[in-house]
Amino acid sequence: MDLNSASTVVLQVLTQATSQDTAVLKPAEEQLKQWETQPGFYSVLLNIFTNHTLDINVRWLAVLYFKNGIDRYWRRVAPHALSEEEKSTLRAGLITNFNEPINQIATQIAVLIAKVARLDCPRQWPELIPTLIESVKVQDDLRQHRALLTFYHVTKTLASKRLAADRKLFYDLASGIYNFACSLWNHHTDTFLQQVSSGNEAAVLSSLERTLLSLKVLRKLTVNGFVEPHKNMEVMGFLHGIFDRLKQFLECSRSVGTNNVCRDRLEKTIILFTKVLLDFLDQHPFSFTPLIQRSLEFSVSYVFTEVGEGITFERFIVQCMNLIKMIVKNYAYKPSKNFEDSSPETLEAHKIKMAFFTYPTLTEICRRLVSHYFLLTEEELTMWEEDPEGFTVEETGGDSWKYSLRKFVFFSLQPCTEVLFIDIFHEYNQTLTPVLLEMMQTLQGPTNVEDMNALLIKDAVYNAVGLAAYELFDSVDFDQWFKNQLLPELQVIHNRYKPLRRRVIWLIGQWISVKFKSDLRPMLYEAICNLLQDQDLVVRIETATTLKLTVDDFEFRTDQFLPYLETMFTLLFQLLQQVTECDTKMHVLHVLSCVIERVNMQIRPYVGCLVQYLPLLWKQSEEHNMLRCAILTTLIHLVQGLGADSKNLYPFLLPVIQLSTDVSQPPHVYLLEDGLELWLVTLENSPCITPELLRIFQNMSPLLERSSENLRTCFKIINGYIFLSSTEFLQTYAVGLCQSFCELLKEITTEGQVQVLKVVENALKVNPVLGPQMFQPILPYVFRGIIEGERYPVVMSTYLGVMGRVLLQNASFFSSLLNEMAHKFNQEMDQLLGNMIEMWVDRMDNITQPERRKLSALALLSLLPSDNSVIQDKFCGIINISVEGLHDVMTEDPETGTYKDCMLMSHLEEPKVTEDEEPPTEQDKRKKILALKDPVHTVSLQQFTYEKLKAQQELLGEQAFQPLMETVDTEIVTQLQEFLQGF
């Protein structure tokens, strides 16, 4: 591509590519895509985006195309890779001038230079770093800033490389430029500190921007540039100096005034200081040891004393708390139980920690956390009044109510203070338990509703007691406290007392799985019923949360809960209707699901209102896929609770399953997993097939093609259809299903193959006539696997299970299959049959399931009586398998001394279901009825063996039969005679 002639053409096409008119835009994009692989194209782009007289949008697009080209074509091994000559020209052009006037374009250029550096620096681009170092020294403000910006992005990119050779190069780079980076940072920092009181906001902002960029460079060099940074005086000098610099910058916040941009930049710089310390502690805990004392002193003074008043801000407090927490929790600083086994470095760090965390310090931190940071603020109380649902989501961190304290530690004050409290309390519980118990003791009895401060203090202390529940297990008689203190507090209905009602029911939820007598649960259920009718929405939502924790608890007893079920379910449903936020609805639905799951069939009388409401909620939640996931989960538990009665839900249920499992519909990305689970439980609980339920199976073929993590559930669904209505299902879908299975068997894992073959085995078991016909294309694959001696035992076992079904239950089909395989193997049928029997006998030990072992014995015995010489030749093996099977299934009656087949089932018994067991589903019942028709459970192996041997004897006559028996080992014959005595 000739640069002079091409520049005009490329510029014109780039201009067209910035158009809002798709008729102009699309052809331009196509043309640019064709040019991507043309030599010289990127040189033209470089000329365009470095020409400041051109339109900004055109230059921006040129930078983006250049940046994308680096990813695709810069590597030597890439298809259509750029030539070394062009790359050399481009590298030189990129660092000729650092004078881009537009900030956004300057950032993109810095990023693309860093991308090239990742691939070429320092070997092919040794001049990059020296050029950047010289450029950040110039006096021109714009050039200096752009060079510094590029310096940061290059350093950041090189620091992220992880291969050992790349790490070594970065260590060498860091050692070479660290002194310069420190000097640069100190220079810009001093300049900022001198200018901050001058009143020249533009100059202050400019110097602060350079301070921030140079500190970002130093952060990457300090954290990633040294193997043993504690041995480098410059590194440790910089880190020790951070604390004084932090104090200076915090004091500067008084001088910055109300300039939002400047204050924002200042706070970002202060946070960056703390990030350097946190990153360094994370990556080099032992190198951080000399900084432990200073870090703790600094953080505790600014967070827990008057020093920080008026100059700290929330995110800074969070970072300081994280620093304390990381030191307290750091595994490297924890000595072994046997001190002699600990390293000197660990003992030294532990010694510093212990010396700092004295009783007065720990007590002050604990009291300050509870009495200051745990207090509900004016803003929170206002939000409670004005937006109660927003308050509950804010309090719990959102995340669809699957809140974990640790999730929001690094940027939110409330969870950060709570996690710090938990960690410090856990680490120093012997010291802090008496402190918290004393705080509890001072709050016994009711609190004056007019004293809002006292109410908030009690709320904070109760919060601490809930967070420390596991640590306080031996120190608090929670059962007595619940009866004498907490229960009466729940009964105070004054509006001002609502923070305490909410906190007390939350507190009970924290203790329910720690220490709570089962006998007290009815009292708690009574309280929950009352609180679910509380005038305050926040209290009701918190009560629902505690209810979920209660029913989820290991010691939950249905009999205690049932008297309150109707009231609770009705009130939860009313709450679900009342709340409007998506997160809150999801939460209440989740509670309802848990209740339905625990009481199972007992829910049936009370679900009518919910069943009527869910279709409306589903329609309203069209744009909220996570809420729809919660509805699917609720439906799963509803179907399980309703059992066969769930058929009444089909007009709503089946379209929901149809949408959720249709991979051509965008919502499937969110709904598929829960939708498949709902489909499965619907089949398991269906009393009979319906045309609509059968039609949904059209969604299955694309699901099988995806070979996704949901395949196991898909196979369960297919089995569900086979058990529900094998004839209709196989006649409608077997051909397509068989094609899908044949494709799957070529590519999926051993476990996947077994799952496919189990479906085939179930089809043969349920429908011995139609099953083999429908899955005929798969059976040669199974036959070949047996003949060739499949090496995986679990696969071989399944092959033999499938073939055993065909041989035992559809002998004519087996004969035609044998004939087909004889042609394929170019062998005589008898020879092939002999090979199969021999392999079956040889690999019988691969079969571990007793049912399948008995099936093999029955199947091989079904070949008798026979005058076929091959079968007679394998007679010994058949008898051996039969005796093995008899050992598996025969049990001796101790009274009569006779044997009986333990797998025989004579009639349908309704099993007694205990309270802890789930009642049998409709599919369980179908399987039981099927078992009553299954030869494995209806044919006595003992009698079958006797009859087959008797028939063989009659066929051959005694003279010919006796030599046949003599081929069997005498010990086996003796065992056989023992089993057959009495016949």
mmCIF file of N, CA, C and O in Angstrom, residues 191-265:
data_model
loop_
_atom_site.group_PDB
_atom_site.id
_atom_site.type_symbol
_atom_site.label_atom_id
_atom_site.label_comp_id
_atom_site.label_asym_id
_atom_site.label_seq_id
_atom_site.Cartn_x
_atom_site.Cartn_y
_atom_site.Cartn_z
ATOM 1 N N THR A 191 6.271 19.235 44.155
ATOM 2 C CA THR A 191 5.690 20.334 43.364
ATOM 3 C C THR A 191 4.228 20.539 43.734
ATOM 4 O O THR A 191 3.766 21.676 43.938
ATOM 5 N N PHE A 192 3.495 19.432 43.829
ATOM 6 C CA PHE A 192 2.079 19.524 44.203
ATOM 7 C C PHE A 192 1.922 20.144 45.596
ATOM 8 O O PHE A 192 1.103 21.051 45.797
ATOM 9 N N LEU A 193 2.697 19.684 46.556
ATOM 10 C CA LEU A 193 2.562 20.166 47.933
ATOM 11 C C LEU A 193 2.893 21.660 48.045
ATOM 12 O O LEU A 193 2.327 22.376 48.870
ATOM 13 N N GLN A 194 3.797 22.115 47.187
ATOM 14 C CA GLN A 194 4.134 23.550 47.176
ATOM 15 C C GLN A 194 3.009 24.369 46.552
ATOM 16 O O GLN A 194 2.728 25.494 46.980
ATOM 17 N N GLN A 195 2.372 23.790 45.532
ATOM 18 C CA GLN A 195 1.360 24.550 44.785
ATOM 19 C C GLN A 195 -0.030 24.513 45.425
ATOM 20 O O GLN A 195 -0.868 25.357 45.121
ATOM 21 N N VAL A 196 -0.273 23.532 46.331
ATOM 22 C CA VAL A 196 -1.624 23.284 46.792
ATOM 23 C C VAL A 196 -2.246 24.479 47.505
ATOM 24 O O VAL A 196 -3.465 24.678 47.473
ATOM 25 N N SER A 197 -1.414 25.272 48.123
ATOM 26 C CA SER A 197 -1.953 26.441 48.846
ATOM 27 C C SER A 197 -1.879 27.722 48.019
ATOM 28 O O SER A 197 -2.220 28.797 48.493
ATOM 29 N N SER A 198 -1.446 27.592 46.752
ATOM 30 C CA SER A 198 -1.260 28.788 45.923
ATOM 31 C C SER A 198 -2.578 29.347 45.398
ATOM 32 O O SER A 198 -2.650 30.517 45.006
ATOM 33 N N GLY A 199 -3.600 28.512 45.327
ATOM 34 C CA GLY A 199 -4.884 28.961 44.793
ATOM 35 C C GLY A 199 -4.992 28.788 43.294
ATOM 36 O O GLY A 199 -6.049 29.014 42.715
ATOM 37 N N ASN A 200 -3.904 28.373 42.635
ATOM 38 C CA ASN A 200 -3.908 28.142 41.183
ATOM 39 C C ASN A 200 -4.401 26.714 40.930
ATOM 40 O O ASN A 200 -3.613 25.766 40.907
ATOM 41 N N GLU A 201 -5.710 26.569 40.736
ATOM 42 C CA GLU A 201 -6.312 25.242 40.659
ATOM 43 C C GLU A 201 -5.803 24.443 39.462
ATOM 44 O O GLU A 201 -5.594 23.231 39.551
ATOM 45 N N ALA A 202 -5.578 25.125 38.329
ATOM 46 C CA ALA A 202 -5.103 24.425 37.130
ATOM 47 C C ALA A 202 -3.721 23.833 37.370
ATOM 48 O O ALA A 202 -3.441 22.677 37.013
ATOM 49 N N ALA A 203 -2.836 24.616 37.992
ATOM 50 C CA ALA A 203 -1.481 24.138 38.275
ATOM 51 C C ALA A 203 -1.509 23.003 39.298
ATOM 52 O O ALA A 203 -0.778 22.015 39.173
ATOM 53 N N VAL A 204 -2.360 23.149 40.321
ATOM 54 C CA VAL A 204 -2.481 22.109 41.351
ATOM 55 C C VAL A 204 -2.950 20.800 40.711
ATOM 56 O O VAL A 204 -2.395 19.733 40.965
ATOM 57 N N LEU A 205 -3.981 20.898 39.871
ATOM 58 C CA LEU A 205 -4.535 19.704 39.226
ATOM 59 C C LEU A 205 -3.505 19.051 38.311
ATOM 60 O O LEU A 205 -3.372 17.825 38.274
ATOM 61 N N SER A 206 -2.734 19.880 37.578
ATOM 62 C CA SER A 206 -1.724 19.362 36.668
ATOM 63 C C SER A 206 -0.630 18.605 37.421
ATOM 64 O O SER A 206 -0.253 17.495 37.046
ATOM 65 N N SER A 207 -0.130 19.192 38.503
ATOM 66 C CA SER A 207 0.938 18.532 39.266
ATOM 67 C C SER A 207 0.397 17.299 39.994
ATOM 68 O O SER A 207 1.106 16.298 40.141
ATOM 69 N N LEU A 208 -0.853 17.351 40.422
ATOM 70 C CA LEU A 208 -1.452 16.202 41.105
ATOM 71 C C LEU A 208 -1.620 15.037 40.134
ATOM 72 O O LEU A 208 -1.404 13.868 40.500
ATOM 73 N N GLU A 209 -1.979 15.355 38.883
ATOM 74 C CA GLU A 209 -2.119 14.320 37.858
ATOM 75 C C GLU A 209 -0.789 13.614 37.618
ATOM 76 O O GLU A 209 -0.725 12.376 37.508
ATOM 77 N N ARG A 210 0.300 14.383 37.597
ATOM 78 C CA ARG A 210 1.637 13.798 37.404
ATOM 79 C C ARG A 210 2.065 12.985 38.629
ATOM 80 O O ARG A 210 2.706 11.935 38.503
ATOM 81 N N THR A 211 1.685 13.466 39.796
ATOM 82 C CA THR A 211 1.977 12.706 41.026
ATOM 83 C C THR A 211 1.283 11.353 40.987
ATOM 84 O O THR A 211 1.884 10.321 41.316
ATOM 85 N N LEU A 212 0.029 11.370 40.558
ATOM 86 C CA LEU A 212 -0.753 10.134 40.500
ATOM 87 C C LEU A 212 -0.159 9.147 39.508
ATOM 88 O O LEU A 212 0.007 7.957 39.809
ATOM 89 N N LEU A 213 0.194 9.628 38.317
ATOM 90 C CA LEU A 213 0.761 8.746 37.291
ATOM 91 C C LEU A 213 2.107 8.166 37.729
ATOM 92 O O LEU A 213 2.380 6.979 37.551
ATOM 93 N N SER A 214 2.972 9.010 38.303
ATOM 94 C CA SER A 214 4.288 8.521 38.728
ATOM 95 C C SER A 214 4.153 7.536 39.890
ATOM 96 O O SER A 214 4.925 6.573 40.000
ATOM 97 N N LEU A 215 3.139 7.735 40.748
ATOM 98 C CA LEU A 215 2.901 6.785 41.839
ATOM 99 C C LEU A 215 2.383 5.456 41.287
ATOM 100 O O LEU A 215 2.713 4.388 41.815
ATOM 101 N N LYS A 216 1.583 5.514 40.231
ATOM 102 C CA LYS A 216 1.113 4.278 39.601
ATOM 103 C C LYS A 216 2.277 3.470 39.043
ATOM 104 O O LYS A 216 2.312 2.238 39.152
ATOM 105 N N VAL A 217 3.251 4.169 38.449
ATOM 106 C CA VAL A 217 4.446 3.492 37.945
ATOM 107 C C VAL A 217 5.191 2.835 39.111
ATOM 108 O O VAL A 217 5.575 1.662 39.055
ATOM 109 N N LEU A 218 5.408 3.599 40.184
ATOM 110 C CA LEU A 218 6.128 3.086 41.344
ATOM 111 C C LEU A 218 5.412 1.887 41.971
ATOM 112 O O LEU A 218 6.065 0.960 42.466
ATOM 113 N N ARG A 219 4.106 1.923 41.973
ATOM 114 C CA ARG A 219 3.349 0.797 42.547
ATOM 115 C C ARG A 219 3.676 -0.494 41.810
ATOM 116 O O ARG A 219 3.947 -1.528 42.440
ATOM 117 N N LYS A 220 3.655 -0.453 40.483
ATOM 118 C CA LYS A 220 3.941 -1.656 39.700
ATOM 119 C C LYS A 220 5.381 -2.114 39.893
ATOM 120 O O LYS A 220 5.655 -3.309 40.027
ATOM 121 N N LEU A 221 6.309 -1.172 39.916
ATOM 122 C CA LEU A 221 7.716 -1.530 40.093
ATOM 123 C C LEU A 221 7.961 -2.109 41.486
ATOM 124 O O LEU A 221 8.690 -3.093 41.654
ATOM 125 N N THR A 222 7.352 -1.504 42.500
ATOM 126 C CA THR A 222 7.580 -1.930 43.886
ATOM 127 C C THR A 222 6.994 -3.311 44.144
ATOM 128 O O THR A 222 7.634 -4.171 44.758
ATOM 129 N N VAL A 223 5.795 -3.534 43.681
ATOM 130 C CA VAL A 223 5.096 -4.784 43.993
ATOM 131 C C VAL A 223 5.568 -5.934 43.119
ATOM 132 O O VAL A 223 5.706 -7.067 43.588
ATOM 133 N N ASN A 224 5.853 -5.664 41.847
ATOM 134 C CA ASN A 224 6.164 -6.736 40.895
ATOM 135 C C ASN A 224 7.610 -6.785 40.434
ATOM 136 O O ASN A 224 7.972 -7.720 39.709
ATOM 137 N N GLY A 225 8.439 -5.820 40.851
ATOM 138 C CA GLY A 225 9.765 -5.703 40.249
ATOM 139 C C GLY A 225 10.917 -6.313 41.015
ATOM 140 O O GLY A 225 12.062 -6.260 40.546
ATOM 141 N N PHE A 226 10.648 -6.942 42.193
ATOM 142 C CA PHE A 226 11.746 -7.441 43.011
ATOM 143 C C PHE A 226 11.363 -8.776 43.644
ATOM 144 O O PHE A 226 10.239 -8.951 44.121
ATOM 145 N N VAL A 227 12.331 -9.703 43.654
ATOM 146 C CA VAL A 227 12.105 -11.001 44.284
ATOM 147 C C VAL A 227 12.138 -10.859 45.800
ATOM 148 O O VAL A 227 11.303 -11.411 46.517
ATOM 149 N N GLU A 228 13.117 -10.118 46.303
ATOM 150 C CA GLU A 228 13.263 -9.883 47.747
ATOM 151 C C GLU A 228 13.346 -8.381 48.005
ATOM 152 O O GLU A 228 14.418 -7.833 48.251
ATOM 153 N N PRO A 229 12.220 -7.709 47.924
ATOM 154 C CA PRO A 229 12.255 -6.241 47.982
ATOM 155 C C PRO A 229 12.786 -5.681 49.298
ATOM 156 O O PRO A 229 13.297 -4.564 49.333
ATOM 157 N N HIS A 230 12.702 -6.456 50.398
ATOM 158 C CA HIS A 230 13.178 -5.946 51.687
ATOM 159 C C HIS A 230 14.690 -5.749 51.701
ATOM 160 O O HIS A 230 15.222 -5.071 52.574
ATOM 161 N N LYS A 231 15.380 -6.338 50.715
ATOM 162 C CA LYS A 231 16.838 -6.182 50.642
ATOM 163 C C LYS A 231 17.240 -4.955 49.828
ATOM 164 O O LYS A 231 18.432 -4.657 49.704
ATOM 165 N N ASN A 232 16.259 -4.271 49.257
ATOM 166 C CA ASN A 232 16.539 -3.073 48.455
ATOM 167 C C ASN A 232 16.206 -1.831 49.279
ATOM 168 O O ASN A 232 15.041 -1.595 49.628
ATOM 169 N N MET A 233 17.220 -1.032 49.597
ATOM 170 C CA MET A 233 17.031 0.140 50.477
ATOM 171 C C MET A 233 16.093 1.168 49.859
ATOM 172 O O MET A 233 15.319 1.816 50.565
ATOM 173 N N GLU A 234 16.179 1.338 48.530
ATOM 174 C CA GLU A 234 15.315 2.333 47.877
ATOM 175 C C GLU A 234 13.838 1.939 47.999
ATOM 176 O O GLU A 234 12.977 2.787 48.264
ATOM 177 N N VAL A 235 13.561 0.653 47.803
ATOM 178 C CA VAL A 235 12.177 0.167 47.906
ATOM 179 C C VAL A 235 11.653 0.381 49.315
ATOM 180 O O VAL A 235 10.560 0.939 49.524
ATOM 181 N N MET A 236 12.430 -0.058 50.297
ATOM 182 C CA MET A 236 11.962 0.063 51.682
ATOM 183 C C MET A 236 11.886 1.529 52.106
ATOM 184 O O MET A 236 11.005 1.914 52.894
ATOM 185 N N GLY A 237 12.797 2.334 51.570
ATOM 186 C CA GLY A 237 12.744 3.773 51.867
ATOM 187 C C GLY A 237 11.471 4.403 51.342
ATOM 188 O O GLY A 237 10.820 5.207 52.031
ATOM 189 N N PHE A 238 11.098 4.027 50.107
ATOM 190 C CA PHE A 238 9.852 4.534 49.524
ATOM 191 C C PHE A 238 8.649 4.107 50.360
ATOM 192 O O PHE A 238 7.763 4.914 50.679
ATOM 193 N N LEU A 239 8.609 2.811 50.750
ATOM 194 C CA LEU A 239 7.455 2.292 51.507
ATOM 195 C C LEU A 239 7.352 2.946 52.885
ATOM 196 O O LEU A 239 6.260 3.311 53.326
ATOM 197 N N HIS A 240 8.480 3.111 53.559
ATOM 198 C CA HIS A 240 8.444 3.770 54.870
ATOM 199 C C HIS A 240 7.991 5.224 54.731
ATOM 200 O O HIS A 240 7.339 5.773 55.627
ATOM 201 N N GLY A 241 8.348 5.843 53.602
ATOM 202 C CA GLY A 241 7.976 7.241 53.392
ATOM 203 C C GLY A 241 6.514 7.460 53.066
ATOM 204 O O GLY A 241 6.013 8.593 53.144
ATOM 205 N N ILE A 242 5.829 6.380 52.696
ATOM 206 C CA ILE A 242 4.413 6.508 52.324
ATOM 207 C C ILE A 242 3.594 7.102 53.467
ATOM 208 O O ILE A 242 2.694 7.929 53.240
ATOM 209 N N PHE A 243 3.873 6.713 54.706
ATOM 210 C CA PHE A 243 3.044 7.151 55.831
ATOM 211 C C PHE A 243 3.114 8.667 56.028
ATOM 212 O O PHE A 243 2.091 9.316 56.268
ATOM 213 N N ASP A 244 4.325 9.238 55.899
ATOM 214 C CA ASP A 244 4.456 10.690 56.025
ATOM 215 C C ASP A 244 3.775 11.389 54.853
ATOM 216 O O ASP A 244 3.117 12.426 55.040
ATOM 217 N N ARG A 245 3.946 10.820 53.669
ATOM 218 C CA ARG A 245 3.281 11.407 52.501
ATOM 219 C C ARG A 245 1.763 11.351 52.656
ATOM 220 O O ARG A 245 1.057 12.301 52.317
ATOM 221 N N LEU A 246 1.264 10.237 53.179
ATOM 222 C CA LEU A 246 -0.177 10.110 53.394
ATOM 223 C C LEU A 246 -0.682 11.201 54.341
ATOM 224 O O LEU A 246 -1.735 11.804 54.108
ATOM 225 N N LYS A 247 0.050 11.440 55.404
ATOM 226 C CA LYS A 247 -0.351 12.486 56.356
ATOM 227 C C LYS A 247 -0.402 13.841 55.666
ATOM 228 O O LYS A 247 -1.335 14.632 55.866
ATOM 229 N N GLN A 248 0.617 14.106 54.807
ATOM 230 C CA GLN A 248 0.654 15.387 54.086
ATOM 231 C C GLN A 248 -0.553 15.524 53.155
ATOM 232 O O GLN A 248 -1.200 16.572 53.091
ATOM 233 N N PHE A 249 -0.856 14.450 52.445
ATOM 234 C CA PHE A 249 -1.966 14.508 51.493
ATOM 235 C C PHE A 249 -3.311 14.609 52.207
ATOM 236 O O PHE A 249 -4.231 15.275 51.726
ATOM 237 N N LEU A 250 -3.442 13.919 53.341
ATOM 238 C CA LEU A 250 -4.688 14.027 54.110
ATOM 239 C C LEU A 250 -4.898 15.449 54.618
ATOM 240 O O LEU A 250 -6.017 15.973 54.609
ATOM 241 N N GLU A 251 -3.814 16.094 55.049
ATOM 242 C CA GLU A 251 -3.915 17.487 55.495
ATOM 243 C C GLU A 251 -4.265 18.406 54.333
ATOM 244 O O GLU A 251 -4.951 19.411 54.500
ATOM 245 N N CYS A 252 -3.786 18.036 53.125
ATOM 246 C CA CYS A 252 -4.087 18.848 51.934
ATOM 247 C C CYS A 252 -5.585 18.897 51.640
ATOM 248 O O CYS A 252 -6.060 19.822 50.980
ATOM 249 N N SER A 253 -6.308 17.872 52.098
ATOM 250 C CA SER A 253 -7.739 17.849 51.817
ATOM 251 C C SER A 253 -8.437 19.055 52.436
ATOM 252 O O SER A 253 -9.505 19.458 51.983
ATOM 253 N N ARG A 254 -7.831 19.648 53.467
ATOM 254 C CA ARG A 254 -8.413 20.873 54.044
ATOM 255 C C ARG A 254 -8.226 22.052 53.096
ATOM 256 O O ARG A 254 -9.047 22.969 53.052
ATOM 257 N N SER A 255 -7.127 22.034 52.319
ATOM 258 C CA SER A 255 -6.778 23.178 51.463
ATOM 259 C C SER A 255 -7.457 23.135 50.106
ATOM 260 O O SER A 255 -7.620 24.159 49.451
ATOM 261 N N VAL A 256 -7.811 21.905 49.673
ATOM 262 C CA VAL A 256 -8.364 21.751 48.322
ATOM 263 C C VAL A 256 -9.701 22.460 48.186
ATOM 264 O O VAL A 256 -10.065 22.948 47.116
ATOM 265 N N GLY A 257 -10.444 22.519 49.280
ATOM 266 C CA GLY A 257 -11.733 23.225 49.235
ATOM 267 C C GLY A 257 -12.791 22.411 48.531
ATOM 268 O O GLY A 257 -12.826 21.186 48.608
ATOM 269 N N THR A 258 -13.637 23.099 47.795
ATOM 270 C CA THR A 258 -14.817 22.450 47.200
ATOM 271 C C THR A 258 -14.628 22.062 45.744
ATOM 272 O O THR A 258 -15.582 21.659 45.089
ATOM 273 N N ASN A 259 -13.393 22.212 45.218
ATOM 274 C CA ASN A 259 -13.143 21.837 43.826
ATOM 275 C C ASN A 259 -13.283 20.315 43.685
ATOM 276 O O ASN A 259 -12.416 19.550 44.119
ATOM 277 N N ASN A 260 -14.395 19.888 43.067
ATOM 278 C CA ASN A 260 -14.699 18.458 43.027
ATOM 279 C C ASN A 260 -13.668 17.657 42.250
ATOM 280 O O ASN A 260 -13.290 16.562 42.647
ATOM 281 N N VAL A 261 -13.200 18.226 41.122
ATOM 282 C CA VAL A 261 -12.229 17.507 40.290
ATOM 283 C C VAL A 261 -10.937 17.305 41.058
ATOM 284 O O VAL A 261 -10.359 16.215 41.107
ATOM 285 N N CYS A 262 -10.462 18.379 41.692
ATOM 286 C CA CYS A 262 -9.215 18.323 42.437
ATOM 287 C C CYS A 262 -9.345 17.378 43.649
ATOM 288 O O CYS A 262 -8.453 16.586 43.924
ATOM 289 N N ARG A 263 -10.479 17.485 44.352
ATOM 290 C CA ARG A 263 -10.684 16.605 45.520
ATOM 291 C C ARG A 263 -10.752 15.148 45.079
ATOM 292 O O ARG A 263 -10.196 14.271 45.745
ATOM 293 N N ASP A 264 -11.412 14.881 43.965
ATOM 294 C CA ASP A 264 -11.510 13.523 43.452
ATOM 295 C C ASP A 264 -10.127 12.953 43.149
ATOM 296 O O ASP A 264 -9.800 11.823 43.518
ATOM 297 N N ARG A 265 -9.273 13.786 42.482
ATOM 298 C CA ARG A 265 -7.909 13.357 42.159
ATOM 299 C C ARG A 265 -7.087 13.135 43.427
ATOM 300 O O ARG A 265 -6.301 12.195 43.529
#
